[in-house]
Amino acid sequence: MNIKIAPSLFAANHADLTGEIKKIDGAEYIHVDVMDGHFVPNFGIAPHIIKAIRPLTQQVLDVHLMITEPVRYVDVFCDAGADIVTVHVEADTQENIHAALDKILAKGKKAGVVVKPNTPAEAILPFVDKCSMVLVMTVEPGFGGQKFMEHMMPKVTAIRALLDKHNPTCELEVDGGVDLNTAVTCVKAGANVLVAGSSVYKAEVPAECIQQMRKLGQEAAK
Ligand code: DX5
Ligand code: ZN
């Protein structure tokens, strides 16, 4: 399995995003956390910031929308330069989540769904055909630097089985508390994209942390 690393810009120094993006240029994806102060009790990265960083990198911008009724704003994030846009299944009705995914796909972007810790694996099923990515939260969304929830691993394994059956090329991403140790746990459970905020940006040399995480992940995937 191809293991990809998605450092989370949320953990970067936002006074120097240009420098912070250079530090992670060895990663496949850049994870961008969007929050609205409503779906989660915090604020994240706004569309104009995404627009500003878009010309700085060729890397895939993996935009994680932690916002209520994402159908209202998915177009804005696609136009700002997102490559992948993921929406929470808990953020609206099933019909409106479908509408959000359809809008993302109509923009020629990749779409995905996210599940919070208390949401079961089966919640992805209505949307699985439209997804290039499923994201499993391994912390409650809203804040970086939280403790990894190891008890999410059976759900990761269950979702991997659902994807094998219904959409085998769909990627499976984990987000929250992922470091060099928990990355291995996640890959063994079935994840192939690892979001890492604090562990990458607090590392002495972020580029080395990214490389090491990918290497450990690839070994664990064998
Ligand atoms: C949490 C965000 C995460 C966060 C991860 O709501 O979705 O992407 O930035 O940060 P760490 O890796 O520090 O847990
Ligand atoms: Zn995230």
Coordinates of C-alpha atoms and ligand atoms in Angstrom, one line a residue:
M1 CA 0.0 0.0 0.0
N2 CA 1.2 3.5 -0.8
I3 CA 1.5 5.5 2.4
K4 CA 1.0 9.3 2.1
I5 CA 1.8 11.9 4.7
A6 CA -0.5 15.0 5.0
P7 CA 1.1 17.5 7.5
S8 CA -1.6 19.8 9.0
L9 CA -1.0 23.5 8.4
F10 CA -3.1 24.2 11.4
A11 CA 0.0 23.4 13.6
A12 CA 2.3 25.7 11.6
N13 CA 3.3 29.3 12.4
H14 CA 0.7 31.3 10.6
A15 CA 2.9 34.4 10.5
D16 CA 5.2 32.6 8.1
L17 CA 3.1 30.2 6.0
T18 CA 5.6 30.5 3.1
G19 CA 8.4 29.2 5.2
E20 CA 6.2 26.6 6.9
I21 CA 5.1 25.2 3.6
K22 CA 8.7 24.9 2.4
K23 CA 9.4 22.7 5.5
I24 CA 6.9 20.1 4.4
D25 CA 7.6 20.0 0.6
G26 CA 8.5 16.3 0.9
A27 CA 4.9 15.4 1.8
E28 CA 2.3 14.2 -0.7
Y29 CA -0.5 16.2 0.7
I30 CA -1.0 19.4 2.7
H31 CA -3.9 19.1 5.1
V32 CA -5.9 22.3 5.6
D33 CA -8.3 22.5 8.5
V34 CA -11.4 24.7 8.1
M35 CA -13.5 25.5 11.1
D36 CA -16.5 27.7 11.6
G37 CA -16.8 28.2 15.3
H38 CA -20.1 26.3 15.1
F39 CA -19.6 22.7 14.0
V40 CA -16.5 22.8 16.2
P41 CA -15.7 25.3 19.0
N42 CA -12.7 26.9 17.2
F43 CA -11.8 28.7 14.0
G44 CA -9.6 27.4 11.2
I45 CA -8.1 28.3 7.9
A46 CA -10.2 30.6 5.7
P47 CA -10.7 30.5 1.9
H48 CA -8.6 33.6 1.3
I49 CA -5.6 31.9 3.1
I50 CA -6.0 28.9 0.8
K51 CA -6.0 31.2 -2.2
A52 CA -2.9 32.8 -1.0
I53 CA -1.0 29.6 -0.4
R54 CA -2.2 27.9 -3.6
P55 CA 0.6 29.4 -5.8
L56 CA 3.3 28.5 -3.3
T57 CA 3.1 24.7 -3.8
Q58 CA 2.3 22.0 -6.4
Q59 CA 1.3 19.7 -3.5
V60 CA -2.2 18.4 -3.2
L61 CA -4.3 20.6 -0.9
D62 CA -6.4 18.3 1.2
V63 CA -9.1 20.6 2.7
H64 CA -11.0 19.2 5.8
L65 CA -14.2 21.2 6.3
M66 CA -15.3 21.2 9.9
I67 CA -18.3 23.4 9.2
T68 CA -22.1 23.1 9.5
E69 CA -24.0 22.7 6.2
P70 CA -20.9 22.5 4.0
V71 CA -23.0 22.5 0.8
R72 CA -23.1 26.3 1.3
Y73 CA -19.4 26.8 0.9
V74 CA -17.8 23.9 -1.0
D75 CA -17.7 25.9 -4.2
V76 CA -15.7 28.7 -2.5
F77 CA -13.1 26.2 -1.2
C78 CA -12.8 24.5 -4.6
D79 CA -12.3 27.9 -6.3
A80 CA -9.7 28.9 -3.7
G81 CA -7.6 26.0 -4.9
A82 CA -8.5 22.9 -2.9
D83 CA -7.7 19.6 -4.7
I84 CA -9.6 17.3 -2.2
V85 CA -12.5 18.6 -0.2
T86 CA -13.9 16.5 2.7
V87 CA -17.1 17.1 4.5
H88 CA -18.4 15.7 7.8
V89 CA -21.3 13.3 7.6
E90 CA -22.6 14.8 10.8
A91 CA -22.7 18.3 9.4
D92 CA -26.0 18.2 7.5
T93 CA -28.8 15.9 6.2
Q94 CA -27.9 13.0 4.0
E95 CA -29.5 14.8 1.1
N96 CA -27.4 17.9 1.6
I97 CA -24.2 15.9 2.1
H98 CA -24.9 14.3 -1.2
A99 CA -25.4 17.8 -2.7
A100 CA -22.1 19.0 -1.3
L101 CA -20.2 16.0 -2.7
D102 CA -21.9 16.6 -6.1
K103 CA -20.8 20.2 -6.1
I104 CA -17.2 19.3 -5.3
L105 CA -17.2 16.7 -8.1
A106 CA -18.8 19.1 -10.6
K107 CA -15.8 21.5 -9.9
G108 CA -13.5 18.7 -11.1
K109 CA -12.1 18.1 -7.6
K110 CA -11.9 15.0 -5.4
A111 CA -14.5 14.6 -2.7
G112 CA -14.6 12.7 0.6
V113 CA -16.5 12.3 3.8
V114 CA -15.2 12.5 7.4
V115 CA -16.5 10.7 10.5
K116 CA -16.2 11.9 14.1
P117 CA -15.2 9.5 16.9
N118 CA -18.8 8.6 17.9
T119 CA -20.0 8.1 14.3
P120 CA -20.0 4.4 13.1
A121 CA -18.2 3.0 10.1
E122 CA -21.5 2.4 8.2
A123 CA -22.2 6.1 8.1
I124 CA -20.0 6.4 5.1
L125 CA -22.0 3.9 3.1
P126 CA -24.6 6.2 1.5
F127 CA -21.7 8.3 0.1
V128 CA -19.0 5.8 -0.6
D129 CA -19.4 5.8 -4.4
K130 CA -18.6 9.5 -4.6
C131 CA -15.6 9.5 -2.4
S132 CA -11.9 9.5 -3.3
M133 CA -11.1 9.8 0.4
V134 CA -12.7 8.8 3.7
L135 CA -11.3 10.5 6.8
V136 CA -11.6 8.9 10.3
M137 CA -11.1 11.3 13.2
T138 CA -8.8 9.9 15.8
V139 CA -9.5 12.9 18.1
E140 CA -12.6 15.0 18.6
P141 CA -12.3 17.6 15.8
G142 CA -11.5 21.2 16.6
F143 CA -8.0 21.3 18.1
G144 CA -4.5 20.2 17.4
G145 CA -2.2 18.5 19.9
Q146 CA -4.8 16.1 21.4
K147 CA -4.2 12.5 22.5
F148 CA -4.7 9.8 19.8
M149 CA -7.8 7.6 20.3
E150 CA -6.5 4.1 19.8
H151 CA -10.0 2.7 20.2
M152 CA -10.8 4.2 16.7
M153 CA -8.7 1.4 15.1
P154 CA -11.5 -1.2 14.8
K155 CA -13.5 1.5 12.9
V156 CA -10.5 2.1 10.6
T157 CA -10.3 -1.6 9.9
A158 CA -14.1 -1.8 9.4
I159 CA -14.0 1.1 6.9
R160 CA -11.1 -0.4 5.0
A161 CA -13.2 -3.6 4.6
L162 CA -16.2 -1.5 3.4
L163 CA -13.9 0.3 0.9
D164 CA -12.4 -2.9 -0.4
K165 CA -15.9 -4.0 -1.1
H166 CA -17.5 -0.9 -2.5
N167 CA -14.7 1.5 -3.7
P168 CA -11.2 -0.1 -3.5
T169 CA -9.3 2.9 -4.9
C170 CA -10.7 5.2 -2.2
E171 CA -8.0 6.4 0.2
L172 CA -8.4 6.1 4.0
E173 CA -7.0 8.9 6.1
V174 CA -6.7 9.3 9.8
D175 CA -6.4 12.7 11.6
G176 CA -5.5 13.6 15.2
G177 CA -2.7 12.7 17.5
V178 CA -0.7 10.9 14.7
D179 CA 3.0 10.6 15.5
L180 CA 5.8 8.2 14.6
N181 CA 4.3 5.6 16.9
T182 CA 0.6 6.0 16.3
A183 CA 1.2 6.2 12.5
V184 CA 2.3 2.6 12.6
T185 CA -0.8 1.6 14.5
C186 CA -3.0 3.4 12.0
V187 CA -1.4 1.8 9.0
K188 CA -1.7 -1.7 10.6
A189 CA -5.4 -0.9 11.0
G190 CA -5.8 -0.1 7.3
A191 CA -5.1 3.7 6.9
N192 CA -2.9 4.9 4.0
V193 CA -3.0 8.7 4.5
L194 CA -1.6 10.1 7.7
V195 CA -2.5 13.6 8.9
A196 CA 0.2 14.9 11.3
G197 CA 0.1 18.4 12.8
S198 CA 2.0 18.7 16.0
S199 CA 4.3 15.8 15.5
V200 CA 5.6 17.2 12.2
Y201 CA 5.8 20.9 13.2
K202 CA 7.3 20.2 16.6
A203 CA 9.9 17.9 15.2
E204 CA 13.4 19.4 15.1
V205 CA 13.5 18.7 11.4
P206 CA 10.0 18.4 10.0
A207 CA 11.3 17.0 6.6
E208 CA 13.0 14.1 8.5
C209 CA 9.9 13.4 10.5
I210 CA 7.8 13.2 7.3
Q211 CA 10.3 10.8 5.7
Q212 CA 10.5 8.7 8.8
M213 CA 6.8 8.5 9.2
R214 CA 6.4 7.4 5.6
K215 CA 9.1 4.8 5.9
L216 CA 7.7 3.3 9.1
G217 CA 4.2 3.4 7.6
Q218 CA 5.4 1.6 4.5
E219 CA 7.1 -1.1 6.6
A220 CA 4.0 -1.5 8.6
A221 CA 1.9 -1.9 5.5
K222 CA 3.9 -4.9 4.2
Ligands
DX5_1 C1 -8.3 18.6 14.4 C2 -7.8 18.7 13.0 C3 -6.4 18.1 12.8 C4 -5.3 18.7 13.6 C5 -4.4 17.6 13.8 O1 -9.6 19.0 14.4 O2 -8.7 18.1 12.1 O3 -6.1 18.1 11.4 O4 -4.6 19.8 12.9 O5 -3.4 18.0 14.7 P1 -2.5 17.0 15.6 O6 -1.7 16.2 14.6 O7 -1.6 17.9 16.4 O8 -3.4 16.1 16.4
ZN2 ZN -8.0 17.9 10.0

